[in-house]
Short mmCIF file of C-alpha atoms and ligand atoms in Angstrom, two decimals:
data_model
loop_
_atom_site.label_atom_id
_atom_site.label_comp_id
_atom_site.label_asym_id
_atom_site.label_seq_id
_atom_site.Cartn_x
_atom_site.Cartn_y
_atom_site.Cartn_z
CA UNK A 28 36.22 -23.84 9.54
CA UNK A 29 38.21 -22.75 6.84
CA UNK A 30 35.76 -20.50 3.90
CA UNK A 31 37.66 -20.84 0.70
CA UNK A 32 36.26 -19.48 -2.41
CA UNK A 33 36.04 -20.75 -6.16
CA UNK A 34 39.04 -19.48 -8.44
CA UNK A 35 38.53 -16.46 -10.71
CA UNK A 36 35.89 -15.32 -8.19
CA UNK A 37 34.66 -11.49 -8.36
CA UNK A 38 35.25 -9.40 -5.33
CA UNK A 39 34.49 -6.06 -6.23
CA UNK A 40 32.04 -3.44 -4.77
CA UNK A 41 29.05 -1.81 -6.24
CA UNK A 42 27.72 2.19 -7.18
CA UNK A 43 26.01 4.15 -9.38
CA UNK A 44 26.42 7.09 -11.63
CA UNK A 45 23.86 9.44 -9.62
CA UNK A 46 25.40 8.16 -5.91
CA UNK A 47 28.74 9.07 -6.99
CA UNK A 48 29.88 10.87 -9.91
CA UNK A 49 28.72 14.52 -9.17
CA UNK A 50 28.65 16.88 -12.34
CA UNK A 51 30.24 20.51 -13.02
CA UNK A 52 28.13 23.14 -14.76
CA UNK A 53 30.43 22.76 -17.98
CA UNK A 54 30.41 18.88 -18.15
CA UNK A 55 27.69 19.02 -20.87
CA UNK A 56 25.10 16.45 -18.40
CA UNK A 57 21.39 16.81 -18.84
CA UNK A 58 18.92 16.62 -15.63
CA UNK A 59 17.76 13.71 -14.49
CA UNK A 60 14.76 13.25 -11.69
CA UNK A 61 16.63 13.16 -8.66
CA UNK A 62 18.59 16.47 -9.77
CA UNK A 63 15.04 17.81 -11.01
CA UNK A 64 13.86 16.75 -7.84
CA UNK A 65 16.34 17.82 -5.52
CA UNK A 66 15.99 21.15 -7.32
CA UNK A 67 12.35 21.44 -6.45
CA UNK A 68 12.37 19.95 -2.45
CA UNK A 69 15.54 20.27 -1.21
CA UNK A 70 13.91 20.10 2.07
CA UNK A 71 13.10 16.20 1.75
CA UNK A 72 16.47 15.26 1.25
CA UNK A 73 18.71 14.72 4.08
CA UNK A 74 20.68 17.80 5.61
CA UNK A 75 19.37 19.19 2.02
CA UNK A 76 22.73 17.75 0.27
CA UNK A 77 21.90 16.83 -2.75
CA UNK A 78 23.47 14.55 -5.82
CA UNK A 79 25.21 17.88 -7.57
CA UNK A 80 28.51 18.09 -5.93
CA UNK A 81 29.20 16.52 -2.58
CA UNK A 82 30.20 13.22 -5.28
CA UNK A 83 32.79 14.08 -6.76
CA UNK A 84 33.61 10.65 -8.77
CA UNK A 85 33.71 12.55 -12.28
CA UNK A 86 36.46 14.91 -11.38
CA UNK A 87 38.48 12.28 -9.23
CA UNK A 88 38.13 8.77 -10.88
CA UNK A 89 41.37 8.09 -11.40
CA UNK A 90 42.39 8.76 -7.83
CA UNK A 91 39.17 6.56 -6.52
CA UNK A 92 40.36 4.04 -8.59
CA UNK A 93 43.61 3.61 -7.93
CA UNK A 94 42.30 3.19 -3.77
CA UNK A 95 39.62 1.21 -5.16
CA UNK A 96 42.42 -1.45 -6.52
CA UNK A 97 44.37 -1.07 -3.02
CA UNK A 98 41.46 -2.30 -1.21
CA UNK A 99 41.91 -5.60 -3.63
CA UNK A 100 38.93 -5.14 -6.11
CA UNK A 101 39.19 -7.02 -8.96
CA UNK A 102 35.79 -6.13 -10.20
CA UNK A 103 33.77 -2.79 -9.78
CA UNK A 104 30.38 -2.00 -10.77
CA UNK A 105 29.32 1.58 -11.97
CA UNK A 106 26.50 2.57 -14.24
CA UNK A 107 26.00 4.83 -16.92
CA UNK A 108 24.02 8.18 -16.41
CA UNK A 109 21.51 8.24 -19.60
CA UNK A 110 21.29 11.96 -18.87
CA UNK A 111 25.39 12.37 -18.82
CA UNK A 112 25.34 10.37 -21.74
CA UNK A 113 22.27 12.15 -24.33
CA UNK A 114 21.25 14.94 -22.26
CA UNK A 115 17.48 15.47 -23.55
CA UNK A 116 16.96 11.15 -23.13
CA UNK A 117 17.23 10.89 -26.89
CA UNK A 118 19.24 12.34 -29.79
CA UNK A 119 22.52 14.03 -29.46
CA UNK A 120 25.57 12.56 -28.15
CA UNK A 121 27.57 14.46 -25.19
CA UNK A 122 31.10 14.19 -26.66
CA UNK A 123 32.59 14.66 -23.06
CA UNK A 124 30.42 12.12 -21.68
CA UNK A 125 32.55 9.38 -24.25
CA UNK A 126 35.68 10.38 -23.74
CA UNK A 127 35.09 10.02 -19.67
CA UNK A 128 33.43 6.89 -19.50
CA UNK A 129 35.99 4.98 -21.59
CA UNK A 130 38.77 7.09 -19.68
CA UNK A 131 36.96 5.11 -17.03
CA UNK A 132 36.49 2.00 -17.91
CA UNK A 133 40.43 1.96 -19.55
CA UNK A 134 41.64 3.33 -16.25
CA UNK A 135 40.18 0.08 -14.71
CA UNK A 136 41.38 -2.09 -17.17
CA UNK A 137 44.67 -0.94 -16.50
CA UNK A 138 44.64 -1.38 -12.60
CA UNK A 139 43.25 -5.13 -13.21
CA UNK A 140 39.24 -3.77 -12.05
CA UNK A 141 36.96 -5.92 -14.83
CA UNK A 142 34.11 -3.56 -15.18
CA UNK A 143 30.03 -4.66 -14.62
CA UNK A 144 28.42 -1.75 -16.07
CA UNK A 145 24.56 -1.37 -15.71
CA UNK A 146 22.49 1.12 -18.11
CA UNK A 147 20.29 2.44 -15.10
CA UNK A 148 20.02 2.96 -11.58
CA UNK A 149 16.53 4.77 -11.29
CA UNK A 150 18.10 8.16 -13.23
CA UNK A 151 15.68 8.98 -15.78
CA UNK A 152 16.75 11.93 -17.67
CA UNK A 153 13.87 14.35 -17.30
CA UNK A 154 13.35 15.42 -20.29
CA UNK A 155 11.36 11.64 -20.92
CA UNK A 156 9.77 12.03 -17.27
CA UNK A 157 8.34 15.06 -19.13
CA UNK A 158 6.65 12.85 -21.42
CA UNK A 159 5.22 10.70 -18.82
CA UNK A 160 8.63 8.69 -18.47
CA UNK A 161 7.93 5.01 -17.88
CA UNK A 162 4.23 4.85 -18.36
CA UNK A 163 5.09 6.16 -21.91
CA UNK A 164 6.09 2.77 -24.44
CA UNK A 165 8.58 5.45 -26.31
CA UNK A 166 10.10 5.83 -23.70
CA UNK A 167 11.13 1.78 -23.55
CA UNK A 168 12.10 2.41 -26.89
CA UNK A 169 14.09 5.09 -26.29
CA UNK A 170 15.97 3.26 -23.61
CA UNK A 171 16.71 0.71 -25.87
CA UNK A 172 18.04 3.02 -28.15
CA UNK A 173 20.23 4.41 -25.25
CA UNK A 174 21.37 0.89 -24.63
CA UNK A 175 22.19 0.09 -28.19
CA UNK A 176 24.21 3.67 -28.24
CA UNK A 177 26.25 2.19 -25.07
CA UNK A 178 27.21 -1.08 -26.71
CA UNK A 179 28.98 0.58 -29.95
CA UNK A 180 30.28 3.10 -28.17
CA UNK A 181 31.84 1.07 -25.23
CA UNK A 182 31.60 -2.34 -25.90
CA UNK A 183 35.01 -3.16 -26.29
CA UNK A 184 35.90 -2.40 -22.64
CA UNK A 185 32.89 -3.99 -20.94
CA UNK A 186 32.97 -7.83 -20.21
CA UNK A 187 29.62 -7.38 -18.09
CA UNK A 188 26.26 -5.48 -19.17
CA UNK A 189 23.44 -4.96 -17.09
CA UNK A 190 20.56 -3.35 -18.00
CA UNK A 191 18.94 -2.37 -14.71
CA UNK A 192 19.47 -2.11 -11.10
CA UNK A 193 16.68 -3.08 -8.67
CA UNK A 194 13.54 -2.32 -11.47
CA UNK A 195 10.72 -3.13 -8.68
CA UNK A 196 12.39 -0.27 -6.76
CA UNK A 197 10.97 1.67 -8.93
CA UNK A 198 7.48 0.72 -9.23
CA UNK A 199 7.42 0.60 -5.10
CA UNK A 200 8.85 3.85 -4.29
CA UNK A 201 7.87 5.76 -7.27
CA UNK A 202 4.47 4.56 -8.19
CA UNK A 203 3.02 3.04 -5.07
CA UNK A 204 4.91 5.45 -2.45
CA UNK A 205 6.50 8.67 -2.38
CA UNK A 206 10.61 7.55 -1.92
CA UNK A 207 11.52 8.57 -5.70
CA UNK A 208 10.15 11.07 -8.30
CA UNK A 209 7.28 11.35 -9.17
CA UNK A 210 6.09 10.15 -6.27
CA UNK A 211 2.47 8.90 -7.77
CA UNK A 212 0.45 6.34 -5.75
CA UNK A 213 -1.49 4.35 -8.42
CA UNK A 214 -1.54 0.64 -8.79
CA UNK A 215 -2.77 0.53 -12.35
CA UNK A 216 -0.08 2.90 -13.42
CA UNK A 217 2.57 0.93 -11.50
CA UNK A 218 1.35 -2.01 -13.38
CA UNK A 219 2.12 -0.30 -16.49
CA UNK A 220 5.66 0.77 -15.20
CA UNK A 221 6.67 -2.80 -14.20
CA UNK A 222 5.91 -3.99 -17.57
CA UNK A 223 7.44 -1.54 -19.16
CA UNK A 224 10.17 -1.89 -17.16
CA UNK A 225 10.96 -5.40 -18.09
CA UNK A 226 9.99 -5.12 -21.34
CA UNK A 227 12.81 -2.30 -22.20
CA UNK A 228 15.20 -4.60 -20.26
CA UNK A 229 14.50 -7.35 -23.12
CA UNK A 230 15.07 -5.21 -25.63
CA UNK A 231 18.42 -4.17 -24.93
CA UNK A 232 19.33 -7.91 -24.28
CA UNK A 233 17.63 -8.40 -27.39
CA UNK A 234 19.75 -5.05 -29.07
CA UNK A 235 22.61 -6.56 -27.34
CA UNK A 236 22.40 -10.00 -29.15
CA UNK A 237 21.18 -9.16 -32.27
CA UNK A 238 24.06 -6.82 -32.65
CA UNK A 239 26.36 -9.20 -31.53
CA UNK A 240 28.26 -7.65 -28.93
CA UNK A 241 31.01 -9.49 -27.31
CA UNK A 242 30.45 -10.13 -23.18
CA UNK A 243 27.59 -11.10 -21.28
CA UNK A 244 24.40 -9.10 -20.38
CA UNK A 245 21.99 -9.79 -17.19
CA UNK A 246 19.97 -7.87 -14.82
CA UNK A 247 20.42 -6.97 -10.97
CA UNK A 248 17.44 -7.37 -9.06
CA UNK A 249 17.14 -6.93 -5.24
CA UNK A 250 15.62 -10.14 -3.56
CA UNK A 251 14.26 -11.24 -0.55
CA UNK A 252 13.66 -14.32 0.68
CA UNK A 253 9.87 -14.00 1.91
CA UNK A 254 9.30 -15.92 5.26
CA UNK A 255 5.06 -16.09 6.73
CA UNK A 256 4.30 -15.21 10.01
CA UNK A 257 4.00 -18.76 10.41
CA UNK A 258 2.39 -22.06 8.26
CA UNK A 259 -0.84 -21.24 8.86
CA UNK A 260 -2.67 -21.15 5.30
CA UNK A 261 -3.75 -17.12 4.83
CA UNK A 262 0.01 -16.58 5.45
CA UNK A 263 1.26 -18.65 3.28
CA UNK A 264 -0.55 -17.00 0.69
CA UNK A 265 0.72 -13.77 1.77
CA UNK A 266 4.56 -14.76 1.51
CA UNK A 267 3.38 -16.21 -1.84
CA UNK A 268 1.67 -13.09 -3.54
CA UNK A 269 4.53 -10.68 -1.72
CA UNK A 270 7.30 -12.95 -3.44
CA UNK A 271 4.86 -12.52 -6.86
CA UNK A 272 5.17 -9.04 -6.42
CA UNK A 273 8.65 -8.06 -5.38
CA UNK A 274 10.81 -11.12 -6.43
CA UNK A 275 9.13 -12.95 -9.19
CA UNK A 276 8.21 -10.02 -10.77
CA UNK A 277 11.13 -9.01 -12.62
CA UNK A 278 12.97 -12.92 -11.57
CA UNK A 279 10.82 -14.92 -13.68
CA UNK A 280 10.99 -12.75 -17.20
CA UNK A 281 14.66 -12.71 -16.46
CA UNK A 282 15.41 -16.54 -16.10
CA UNK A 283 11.97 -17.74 -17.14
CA UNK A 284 10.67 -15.48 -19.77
CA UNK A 285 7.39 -15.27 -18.19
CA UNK A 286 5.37 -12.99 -15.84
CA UNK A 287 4.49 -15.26 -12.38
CA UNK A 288 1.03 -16.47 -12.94
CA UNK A 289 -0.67 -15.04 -9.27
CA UNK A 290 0.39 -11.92 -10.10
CA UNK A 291 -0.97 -11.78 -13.76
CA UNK A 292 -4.28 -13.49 -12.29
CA UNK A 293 -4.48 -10.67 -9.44
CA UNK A 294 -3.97 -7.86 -11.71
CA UNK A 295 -6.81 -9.13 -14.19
CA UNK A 296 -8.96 -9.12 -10.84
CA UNK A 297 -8.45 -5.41 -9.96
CA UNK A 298 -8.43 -4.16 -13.93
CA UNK A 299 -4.92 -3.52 -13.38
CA UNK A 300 -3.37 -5.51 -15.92
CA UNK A 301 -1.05 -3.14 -18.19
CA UNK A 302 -1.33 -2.44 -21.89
CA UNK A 303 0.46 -5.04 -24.03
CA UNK A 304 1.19 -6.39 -27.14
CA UNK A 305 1.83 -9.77 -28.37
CA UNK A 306 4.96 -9.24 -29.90
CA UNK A 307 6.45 -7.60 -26.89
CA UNK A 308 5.44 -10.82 -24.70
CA UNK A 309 7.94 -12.57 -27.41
CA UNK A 310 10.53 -10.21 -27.39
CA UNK A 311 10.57 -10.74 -23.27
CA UNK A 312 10.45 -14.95 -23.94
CA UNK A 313 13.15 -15.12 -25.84
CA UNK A 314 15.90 -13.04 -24.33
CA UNK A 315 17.00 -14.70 -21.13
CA UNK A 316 19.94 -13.53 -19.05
CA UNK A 317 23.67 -14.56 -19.11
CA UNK A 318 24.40 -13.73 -15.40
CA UNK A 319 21.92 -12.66 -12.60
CA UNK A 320 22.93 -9.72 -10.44
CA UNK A 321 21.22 -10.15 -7.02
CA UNK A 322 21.04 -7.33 -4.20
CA UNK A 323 20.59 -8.85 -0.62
CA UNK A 324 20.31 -6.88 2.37
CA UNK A 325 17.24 -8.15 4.13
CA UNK A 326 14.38 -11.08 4.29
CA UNK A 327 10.59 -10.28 3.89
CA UNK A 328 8.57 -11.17 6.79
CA UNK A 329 4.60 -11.34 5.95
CA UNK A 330 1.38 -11.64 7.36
CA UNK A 331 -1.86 -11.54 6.03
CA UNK A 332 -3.75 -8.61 6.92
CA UNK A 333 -6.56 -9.19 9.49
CA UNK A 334 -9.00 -6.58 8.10
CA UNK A 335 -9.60 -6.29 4.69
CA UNK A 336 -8.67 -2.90 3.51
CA UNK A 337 -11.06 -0.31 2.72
CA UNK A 338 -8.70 1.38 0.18
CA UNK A 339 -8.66 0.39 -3.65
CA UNK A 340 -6.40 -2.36 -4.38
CA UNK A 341 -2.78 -1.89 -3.61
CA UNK A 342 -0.30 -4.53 -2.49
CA UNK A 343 -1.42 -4.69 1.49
CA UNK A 344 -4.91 -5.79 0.06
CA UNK A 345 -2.71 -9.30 -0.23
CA UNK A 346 0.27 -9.21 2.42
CA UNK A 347 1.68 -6.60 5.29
CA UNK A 348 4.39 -6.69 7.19
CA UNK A 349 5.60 -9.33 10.23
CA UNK A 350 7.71 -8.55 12.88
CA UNK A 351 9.46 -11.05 13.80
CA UNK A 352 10.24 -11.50 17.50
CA UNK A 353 13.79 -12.82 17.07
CA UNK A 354 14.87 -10.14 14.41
CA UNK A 355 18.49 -8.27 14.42
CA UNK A 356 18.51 -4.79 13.37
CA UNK A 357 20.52 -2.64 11.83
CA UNK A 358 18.90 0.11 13.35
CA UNK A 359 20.47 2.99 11.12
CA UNK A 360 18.72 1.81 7.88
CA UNK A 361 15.60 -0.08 9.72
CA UNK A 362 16.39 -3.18 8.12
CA UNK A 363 16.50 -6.50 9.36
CA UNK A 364 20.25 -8.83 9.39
CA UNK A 365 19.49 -12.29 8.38
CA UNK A 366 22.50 -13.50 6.98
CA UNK A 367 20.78 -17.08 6.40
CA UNK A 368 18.98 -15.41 3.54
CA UNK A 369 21.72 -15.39 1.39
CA UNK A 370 21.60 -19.35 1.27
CA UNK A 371 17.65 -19.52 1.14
CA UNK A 372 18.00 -17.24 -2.23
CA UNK A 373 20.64 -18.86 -3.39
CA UNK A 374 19.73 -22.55 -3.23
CA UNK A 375 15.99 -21.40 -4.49
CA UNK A 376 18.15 -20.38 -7.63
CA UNK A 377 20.02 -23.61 -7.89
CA UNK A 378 16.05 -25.51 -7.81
CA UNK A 379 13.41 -23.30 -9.00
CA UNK A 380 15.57 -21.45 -11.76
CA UNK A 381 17.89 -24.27 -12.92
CA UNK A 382 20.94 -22.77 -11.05
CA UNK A 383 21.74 -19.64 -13.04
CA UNK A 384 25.19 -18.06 -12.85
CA UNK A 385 24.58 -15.46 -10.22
CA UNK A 386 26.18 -12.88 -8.33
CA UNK A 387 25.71 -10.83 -5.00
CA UNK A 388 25.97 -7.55 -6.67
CA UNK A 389 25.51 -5.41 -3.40
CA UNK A 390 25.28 -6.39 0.65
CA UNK A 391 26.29 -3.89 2.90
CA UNK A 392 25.24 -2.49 6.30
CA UNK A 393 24.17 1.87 6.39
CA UNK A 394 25.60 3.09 9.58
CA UNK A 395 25.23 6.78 10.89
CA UNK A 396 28.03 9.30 12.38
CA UNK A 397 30.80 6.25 11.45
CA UNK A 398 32.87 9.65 12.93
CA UNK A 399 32.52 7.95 16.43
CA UNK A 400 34.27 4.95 15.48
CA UNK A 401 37.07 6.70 14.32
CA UNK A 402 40.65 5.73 16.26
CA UNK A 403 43.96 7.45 16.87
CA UNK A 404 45.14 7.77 13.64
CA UNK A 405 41.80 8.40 11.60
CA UNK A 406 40.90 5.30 10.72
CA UNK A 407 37.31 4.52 10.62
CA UNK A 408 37.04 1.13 12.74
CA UNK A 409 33.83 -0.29 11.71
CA UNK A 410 33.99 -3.76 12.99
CA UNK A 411 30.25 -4.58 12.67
CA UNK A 412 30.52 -4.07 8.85
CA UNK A 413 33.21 -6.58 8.79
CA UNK A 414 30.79 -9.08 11.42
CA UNK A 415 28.35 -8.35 8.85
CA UNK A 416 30.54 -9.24 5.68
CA UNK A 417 31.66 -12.14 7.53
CA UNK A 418 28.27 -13.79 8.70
CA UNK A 419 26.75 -12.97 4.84
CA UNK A 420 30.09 -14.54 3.38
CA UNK A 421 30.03 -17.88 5.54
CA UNK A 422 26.65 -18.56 4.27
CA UNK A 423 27.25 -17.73 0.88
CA UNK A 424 30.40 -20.25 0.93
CA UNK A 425 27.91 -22.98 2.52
CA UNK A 426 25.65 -22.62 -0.97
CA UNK A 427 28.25 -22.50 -3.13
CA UNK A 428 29.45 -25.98 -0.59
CA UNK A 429 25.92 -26.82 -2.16
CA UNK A 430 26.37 -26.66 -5.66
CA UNK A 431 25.18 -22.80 -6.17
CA UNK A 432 26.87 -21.39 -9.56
CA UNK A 433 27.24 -18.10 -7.67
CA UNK A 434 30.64 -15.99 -9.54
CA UNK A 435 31.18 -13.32 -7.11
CA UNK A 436 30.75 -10.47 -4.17
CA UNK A 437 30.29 -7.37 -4.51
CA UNK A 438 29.49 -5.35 -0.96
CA UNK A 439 27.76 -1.80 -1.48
CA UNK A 440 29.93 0.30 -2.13
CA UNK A 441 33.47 1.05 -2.20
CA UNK A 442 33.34 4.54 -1.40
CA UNK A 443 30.97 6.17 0.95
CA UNK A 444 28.59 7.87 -1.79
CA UNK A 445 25.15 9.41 -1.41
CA UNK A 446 21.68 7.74 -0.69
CA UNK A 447 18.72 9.15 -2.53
CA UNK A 448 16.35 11.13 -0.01
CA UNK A 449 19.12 9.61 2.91
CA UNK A 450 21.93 11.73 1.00
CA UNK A 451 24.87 10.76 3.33
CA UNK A 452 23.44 10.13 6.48
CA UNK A 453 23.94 6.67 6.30
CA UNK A 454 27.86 5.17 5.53
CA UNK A 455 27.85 1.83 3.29
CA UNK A 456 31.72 2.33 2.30
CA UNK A 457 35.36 0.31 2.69
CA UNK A 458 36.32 4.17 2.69
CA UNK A 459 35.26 7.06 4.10
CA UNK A 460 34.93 10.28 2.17
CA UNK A 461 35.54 13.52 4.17
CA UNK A 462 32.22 16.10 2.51
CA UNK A 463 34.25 18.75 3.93
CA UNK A 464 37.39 18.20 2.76
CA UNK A 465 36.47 15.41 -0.17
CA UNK A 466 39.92 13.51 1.62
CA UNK A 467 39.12 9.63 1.55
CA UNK A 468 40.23 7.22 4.08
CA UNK A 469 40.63 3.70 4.18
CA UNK A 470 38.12 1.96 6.60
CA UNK A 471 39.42 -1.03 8.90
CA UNK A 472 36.85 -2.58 7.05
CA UNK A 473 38.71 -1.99 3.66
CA UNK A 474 41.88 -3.47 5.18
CA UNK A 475 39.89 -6.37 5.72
CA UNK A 476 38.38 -6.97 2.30
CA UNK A 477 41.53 -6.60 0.79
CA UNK A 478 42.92 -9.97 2.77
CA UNK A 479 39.66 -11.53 1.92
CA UNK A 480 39.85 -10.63 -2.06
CA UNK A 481 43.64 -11.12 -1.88
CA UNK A 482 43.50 -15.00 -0.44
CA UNK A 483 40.22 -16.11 -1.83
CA UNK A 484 39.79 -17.11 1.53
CA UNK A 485 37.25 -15.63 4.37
CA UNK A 486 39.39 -14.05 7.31
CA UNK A 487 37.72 -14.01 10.63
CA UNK A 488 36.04 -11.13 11.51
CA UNK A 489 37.43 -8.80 14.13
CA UNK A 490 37.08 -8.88 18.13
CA UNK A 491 34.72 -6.25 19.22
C1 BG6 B 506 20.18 -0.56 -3.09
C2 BG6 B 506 20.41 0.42 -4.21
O1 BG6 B 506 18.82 -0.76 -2.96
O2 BG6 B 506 20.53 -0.19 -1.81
C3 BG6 B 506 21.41 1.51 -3.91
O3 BG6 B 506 20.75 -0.24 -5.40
C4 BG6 B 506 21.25 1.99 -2.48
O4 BG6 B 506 21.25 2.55 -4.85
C5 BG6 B 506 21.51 0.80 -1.55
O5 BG6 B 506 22.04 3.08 -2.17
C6 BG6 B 506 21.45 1.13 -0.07
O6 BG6 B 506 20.20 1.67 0.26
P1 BG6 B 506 20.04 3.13 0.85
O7 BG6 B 506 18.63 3.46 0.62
O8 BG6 B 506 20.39 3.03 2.29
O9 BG6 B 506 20.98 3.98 0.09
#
């Protein structure tokens, strides 16, 4: 079968300021948690490399670019680092900051990249971790103030806000787990964060429209389809309350304007439910997305648990994990390949959320030592990434077959960057980058992309 794809459709790849930009003593950037952090533990971060320098995106953009477009890009997401940006969180302005962001985003411009820019990818400058960062309401309004500051001062080169990347991640791994600063394992105060969280994301839509900015604004939220164990009724109600908590959570304010009802009803259970205010509640009902950004890299599989936990309430009190006997690895990352559950999200859009437009705005498969892959004349072969573009792709085309009002691809990432507390162990890139020698080299994979974005049309994937 042949997989053509809509006109005017966005292939592009995905990163973030703190995965890929490095910073230089002089370049005037505040701390933010994961340099804070870093700082402190060194030793939890892989091979102890840490965000500072191994990235080198800030002194090099122009360069990355320019391979960026030869890879056939016509769309690249970045984000903004708030601590690059207004070093102490709020007040002054870093003057260098400006003039390289919009050197940036007019570099792309002129090598025919649209830029998606998103306000925050889990860097909060530390100064307003200090002050008990998202469990503190000034610091919502301080992020909308940050967002506002964004809009005037590059509005006229961005066709595509977003205002956060994957804002569950951070109430899992930083307030019920210990995979991002601070590291505090409290459902009440996670409560608080997620609310927070969302509420500061209506606000800047709400700064955004109210100032009337040109472009569109939306959120990217990671998503996975939750599957039971099987249809057997306590399961059922597990997949439920883990989609409550992981999907709807930030889904439903987005498109809906309204907090999932299980999840509110569960929280007023355990005296969890988070400080709010009436007017905020508004604010979030009335400022719906324009586009939806949606992460996909793996299902949930649930089960209810079979003893009732002893612990005070956290999420496993409702749902733990399945393993499913059929499941594909991708044993690098530990996560599961399903590409099916790119056309389970995306025709839930098109029924339970009126069809939004949407995007993917990152898939990609982690692989370690891609070194060994590497043929005669340097070039990274990584077949299985294209398999696994190719298998995510043909059921993405089958939705959009379907009616889904889905506007683009973006895979994660264009250039191998760094992973949080995985620093580079694990490669997501259509080119490799050399920490040695910083040289970057086109993958096979790249190569590949570049017929795909090129024709509109899916090529087959590679023999093995
Ligand atoms: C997404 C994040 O969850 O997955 C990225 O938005 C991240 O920041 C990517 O890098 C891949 O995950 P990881 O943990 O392997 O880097």
């Amino acid at each position: 079968m042949n997989y053509t794809f809509p006109n005017n459709f966005y292939w592009g790849s995905a990163t973030s300021a703190p995965q890929s930009e490095g910073y230089h003593p002089l370049d005037g950037k505040g701390q933010n948690i994961w340099d804070y952090w870093f700082e402190q533990n060194p030793e939890l971060f892989f091979d102890q490399v840490g965000p500072e320098t191994t990235s080198t995106f800030s002194q090099n953009y122009r360069e990355d670019l320019a391979l960026l477009s030869q890879v056939g890009l016509n769309s690249l997401r970045i984000s903004i680092s708030w601590s690059r940006l207004i070093p102490e969180g709020t007040g002054a302005i870093n003057e260098q900051a400006v003039i390289f962001y919009r050197d940036v985003l007019s570099t792309m411009h002129t090598l025919g990249i649209e830029p998606f820019v998103n306000l925050f990818h889990f860097d909060l400058p530390m100064p307003l971790q200090n002050v008990g960062g998202w469990e503190n309401r000034d610091v919502v309004d301080a992020y909308a103030t940050y967002a506002n500051t964004c809009f005037t001062l590059f509005g006229d080169l961005v066709p595509h806000w977003f205002t956060f990347n994957e804002p569950i991640v951070i109430v899992e791994c930083g307030y019920l787990d210990h995979f991002h600063y601070p590291c505090i394992v409290d459902s009440r105060r996670a409560a608080q964060v997620g609310y927070h969280l969302a509420l500061a994301h209506a606000l800047a839509v709400d700064t955004f429209r109210t100032g009337g900015f040109s472009g569109e604004i939306g959120i990217i939220v990671n998503l996975s389809p939750t599957y039971p164990k099987n249809d057997e009724p306590q399961h059922k109600y597990a997949a439920l309350i883990a989609d409550c908590f992981l999907n709807r959570s930030f889904l439903d304010p987005a498109l809906k304007g309204t907090f999932p009802q299980p999840l509110v009803d569960i929280l007023k259970k355990h005296a969890c439910l988070p400080t709010y205010s009436d007017s905020d509640l508004a604010i979030i009902a009335q400022n719906r997305v324009d586009i939806l950004g949606v992460n996909y890299y793996q299902p949930r599989r649930v089960q209810a648990p079979s003893t009732p936990n002893t612990h005070s309430f956290m999420p496993d009190t409702y749902f733990i994990p399945y393993e499913w006997p059929k499941r594909v690895m991708n044993p690098y990352r530990g996560w599961e390949i399903y590409p099916e559950g790119i056309f389970d999200l995306a025709m839930r859009l098109k029924t339970e959320y009126d069809n939004p437009r949407w995007y993917v705005a990152e898939n990609g498969m982690g692989v370690e030592n891609e070194q060994r892959f590497t043929n005669e004349s340097g070039q990274i072969q990584d077949i299985y990434r294209i398999q696994f573009f190719y298998d995510h792709l043909t059921a993405l085309a089958r939705a959009i077959n379907a009616g889904s009002n889905c506007v683009g691809y973006h895979v994660w990432t264009g250039i191998d960057n760094w992973s949080w507390l995985n620093a580079y162990k694990n490669r997501y890139g259509l080119i490799s980058l050399d920490l040695t020698t910083q040289k970057r080299t086109v993958k096979r994979s790249g190569e590949w992309f570049y017929e795909l974005a090129t024709t509109n049309t899916l090529p087959k994937p590679l023999a093995k």
